[in-house]
Coordinates of N, CA and C in Angstrom, one line a residue:
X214 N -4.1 4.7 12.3 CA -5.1 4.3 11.3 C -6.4 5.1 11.4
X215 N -6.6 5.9 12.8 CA -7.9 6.6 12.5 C -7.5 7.8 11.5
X216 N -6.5 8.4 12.1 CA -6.4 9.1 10.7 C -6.4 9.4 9.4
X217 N -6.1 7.7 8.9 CA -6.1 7.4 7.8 C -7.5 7.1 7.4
X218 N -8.5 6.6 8.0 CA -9.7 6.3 8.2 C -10.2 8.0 7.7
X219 N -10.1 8.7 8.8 CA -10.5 10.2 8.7 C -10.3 11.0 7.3
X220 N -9.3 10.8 7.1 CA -9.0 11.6 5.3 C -9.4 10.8 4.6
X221 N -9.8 9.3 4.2 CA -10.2 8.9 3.5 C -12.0 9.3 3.9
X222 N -12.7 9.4 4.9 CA -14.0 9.7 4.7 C -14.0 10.8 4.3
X223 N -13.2 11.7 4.5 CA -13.6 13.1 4.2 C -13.4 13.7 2.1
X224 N -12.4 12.7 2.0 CA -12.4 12.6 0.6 C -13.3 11.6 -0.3
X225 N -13.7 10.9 0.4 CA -15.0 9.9 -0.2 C -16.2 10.9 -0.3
X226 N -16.5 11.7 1.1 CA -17.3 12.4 0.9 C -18.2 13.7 0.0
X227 N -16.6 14.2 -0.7 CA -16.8 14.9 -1.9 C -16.5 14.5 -3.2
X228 N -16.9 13.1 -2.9 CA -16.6 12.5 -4.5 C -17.7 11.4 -5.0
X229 N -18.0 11.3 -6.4 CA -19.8 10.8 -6.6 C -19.4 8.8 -6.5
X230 N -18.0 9.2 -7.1 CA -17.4 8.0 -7.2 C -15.9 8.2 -6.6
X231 N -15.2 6.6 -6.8 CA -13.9 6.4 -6.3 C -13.6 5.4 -6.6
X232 N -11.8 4.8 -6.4 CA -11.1 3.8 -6.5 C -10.1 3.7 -5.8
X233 N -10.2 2.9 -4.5 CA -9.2 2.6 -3.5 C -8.2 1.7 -4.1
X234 N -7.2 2.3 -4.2 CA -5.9 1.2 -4.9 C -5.4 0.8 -3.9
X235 N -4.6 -0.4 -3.6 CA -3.3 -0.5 -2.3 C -4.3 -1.9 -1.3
X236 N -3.6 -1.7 -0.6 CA -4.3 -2.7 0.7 C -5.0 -1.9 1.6
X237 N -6.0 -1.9 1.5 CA -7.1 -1.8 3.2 C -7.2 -2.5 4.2
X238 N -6.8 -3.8 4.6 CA -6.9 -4.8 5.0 C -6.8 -4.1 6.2
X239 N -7.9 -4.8 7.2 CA -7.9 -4.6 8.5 C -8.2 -2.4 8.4
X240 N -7.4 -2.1 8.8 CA -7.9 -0.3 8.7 C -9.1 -0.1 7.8
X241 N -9.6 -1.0 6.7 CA -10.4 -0.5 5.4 C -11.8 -1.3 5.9
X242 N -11.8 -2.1 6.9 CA -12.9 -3.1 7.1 C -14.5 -2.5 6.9
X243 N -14.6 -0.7 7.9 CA -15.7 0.1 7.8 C -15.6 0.5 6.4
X244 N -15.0 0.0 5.7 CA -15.3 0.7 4.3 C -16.7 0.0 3.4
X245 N -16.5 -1.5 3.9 CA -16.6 -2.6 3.3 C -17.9 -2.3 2.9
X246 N -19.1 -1.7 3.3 CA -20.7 -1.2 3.4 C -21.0 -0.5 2.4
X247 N -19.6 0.2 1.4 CA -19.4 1.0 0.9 C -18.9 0.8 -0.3
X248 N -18.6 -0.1 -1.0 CA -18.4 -0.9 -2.0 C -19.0 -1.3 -2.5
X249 N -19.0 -0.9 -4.2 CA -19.5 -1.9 -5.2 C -18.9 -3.0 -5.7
X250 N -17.3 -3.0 -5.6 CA -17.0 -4.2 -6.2 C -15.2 -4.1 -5.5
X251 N -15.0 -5.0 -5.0 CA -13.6 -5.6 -4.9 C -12.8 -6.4 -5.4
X252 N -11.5 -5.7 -6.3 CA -10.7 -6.5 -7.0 C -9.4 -6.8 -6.7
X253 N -9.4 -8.4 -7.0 CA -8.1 -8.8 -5.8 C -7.2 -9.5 -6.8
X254 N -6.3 -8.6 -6.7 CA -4.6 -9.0 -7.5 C -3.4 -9.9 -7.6
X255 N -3.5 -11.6 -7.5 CA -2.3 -12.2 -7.4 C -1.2 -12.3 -8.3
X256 N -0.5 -11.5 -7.3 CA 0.6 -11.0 -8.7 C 1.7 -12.3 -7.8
X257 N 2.4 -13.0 -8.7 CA 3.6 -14.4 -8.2 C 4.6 -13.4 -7.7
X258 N 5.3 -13.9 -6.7 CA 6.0 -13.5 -5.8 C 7.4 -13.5 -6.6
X259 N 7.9 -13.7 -7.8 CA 8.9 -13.6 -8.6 C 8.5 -12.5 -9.1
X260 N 7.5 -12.0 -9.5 CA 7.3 -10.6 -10.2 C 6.8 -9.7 -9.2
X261 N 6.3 -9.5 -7.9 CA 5.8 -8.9 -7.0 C 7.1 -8.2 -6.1
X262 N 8.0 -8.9 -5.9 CA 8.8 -8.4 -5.2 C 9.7 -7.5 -5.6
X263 N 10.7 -8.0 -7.0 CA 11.3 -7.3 -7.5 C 10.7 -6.0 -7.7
X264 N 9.6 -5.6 -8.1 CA 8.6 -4.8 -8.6 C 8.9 -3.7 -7.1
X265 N 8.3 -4.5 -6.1 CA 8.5 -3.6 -4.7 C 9.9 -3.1 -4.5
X266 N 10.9 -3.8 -4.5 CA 12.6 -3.1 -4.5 C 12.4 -2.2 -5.1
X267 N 11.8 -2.5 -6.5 CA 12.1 -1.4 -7.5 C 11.7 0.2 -6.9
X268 N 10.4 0.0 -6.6 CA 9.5 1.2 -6.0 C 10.2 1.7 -5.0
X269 N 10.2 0.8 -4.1 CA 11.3 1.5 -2.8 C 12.2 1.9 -3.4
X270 N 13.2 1.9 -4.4 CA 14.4 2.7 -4.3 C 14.3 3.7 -5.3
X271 N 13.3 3.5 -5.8 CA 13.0 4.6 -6.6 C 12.6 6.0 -5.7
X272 N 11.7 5.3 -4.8 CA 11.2 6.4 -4.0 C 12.2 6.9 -3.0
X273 N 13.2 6.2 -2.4 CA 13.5 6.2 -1.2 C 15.2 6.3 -1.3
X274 N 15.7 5.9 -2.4 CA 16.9 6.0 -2.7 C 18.1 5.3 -1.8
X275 N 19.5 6.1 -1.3 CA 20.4 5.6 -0.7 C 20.0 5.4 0.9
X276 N 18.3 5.9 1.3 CA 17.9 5.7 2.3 C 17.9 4.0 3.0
X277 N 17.9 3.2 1.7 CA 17.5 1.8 1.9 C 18.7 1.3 1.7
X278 N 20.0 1.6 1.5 CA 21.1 1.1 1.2 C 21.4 0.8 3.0
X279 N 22.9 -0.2 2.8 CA 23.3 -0.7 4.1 C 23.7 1.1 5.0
X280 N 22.9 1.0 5.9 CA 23.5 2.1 6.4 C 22.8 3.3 6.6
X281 N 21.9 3.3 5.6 CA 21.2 3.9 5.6 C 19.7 4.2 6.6
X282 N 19.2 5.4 6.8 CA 18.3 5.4 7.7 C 16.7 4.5 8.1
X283 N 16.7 4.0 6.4 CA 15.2 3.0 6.3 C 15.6 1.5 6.0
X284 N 16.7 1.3 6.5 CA 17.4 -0.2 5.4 C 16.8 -1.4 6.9
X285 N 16.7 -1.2 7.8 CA 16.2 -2.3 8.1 C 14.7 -2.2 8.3
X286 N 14.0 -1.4 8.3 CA 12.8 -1.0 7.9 C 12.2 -2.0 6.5
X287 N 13.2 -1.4 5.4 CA 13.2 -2.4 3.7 C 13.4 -3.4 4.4
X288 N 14.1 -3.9 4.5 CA 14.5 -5.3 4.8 C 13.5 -6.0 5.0
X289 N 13.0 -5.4 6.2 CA 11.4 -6.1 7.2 C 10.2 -6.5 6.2
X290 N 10.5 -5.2 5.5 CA 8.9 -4.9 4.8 C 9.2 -6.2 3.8
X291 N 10.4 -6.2 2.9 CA 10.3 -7.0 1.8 C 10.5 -8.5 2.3
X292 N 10.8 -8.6 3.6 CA 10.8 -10.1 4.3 C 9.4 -10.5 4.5

């Protein structure tokens, strides 16, 4: 996470503005000083999920199938 910490200051730093999309939670805490406004998304867990499979296999393909190199990885994540 410092890493991620680190490219994200260094790209905040050349920019007047921004918009952190995704989760920060916990890694994003030092950000918090640094915000104008936080917007928090409850998307229902019947539309949220499907939506995540979707993305993962779009992205990730027969990697997440049985057998494949990230499939219990998926599994974890969407548990």
């Amino acid at each position: 996470t410092a890493a991620r910490q680190e490219l994200l200051a260094d790209a905040m730093a050349d920019a007047c503005s921004w918009v952190l999309s995704g989760s920060a939670m916990g890694w994003g805490d030092g950000l918090l000083n640094q915000l104008d406004a936080i917007i928090y998304l409850d998307v229902p867990h019947d539309i949220r999920i499907p939506r995540l499979i979707a993305r993962e296999r779009a992205r990730y393909g027969n990697d997440l199938a049985p057998g494949g190199r990230m499939h219990a990885g998926h599994l974890e994540f969407i548990a």
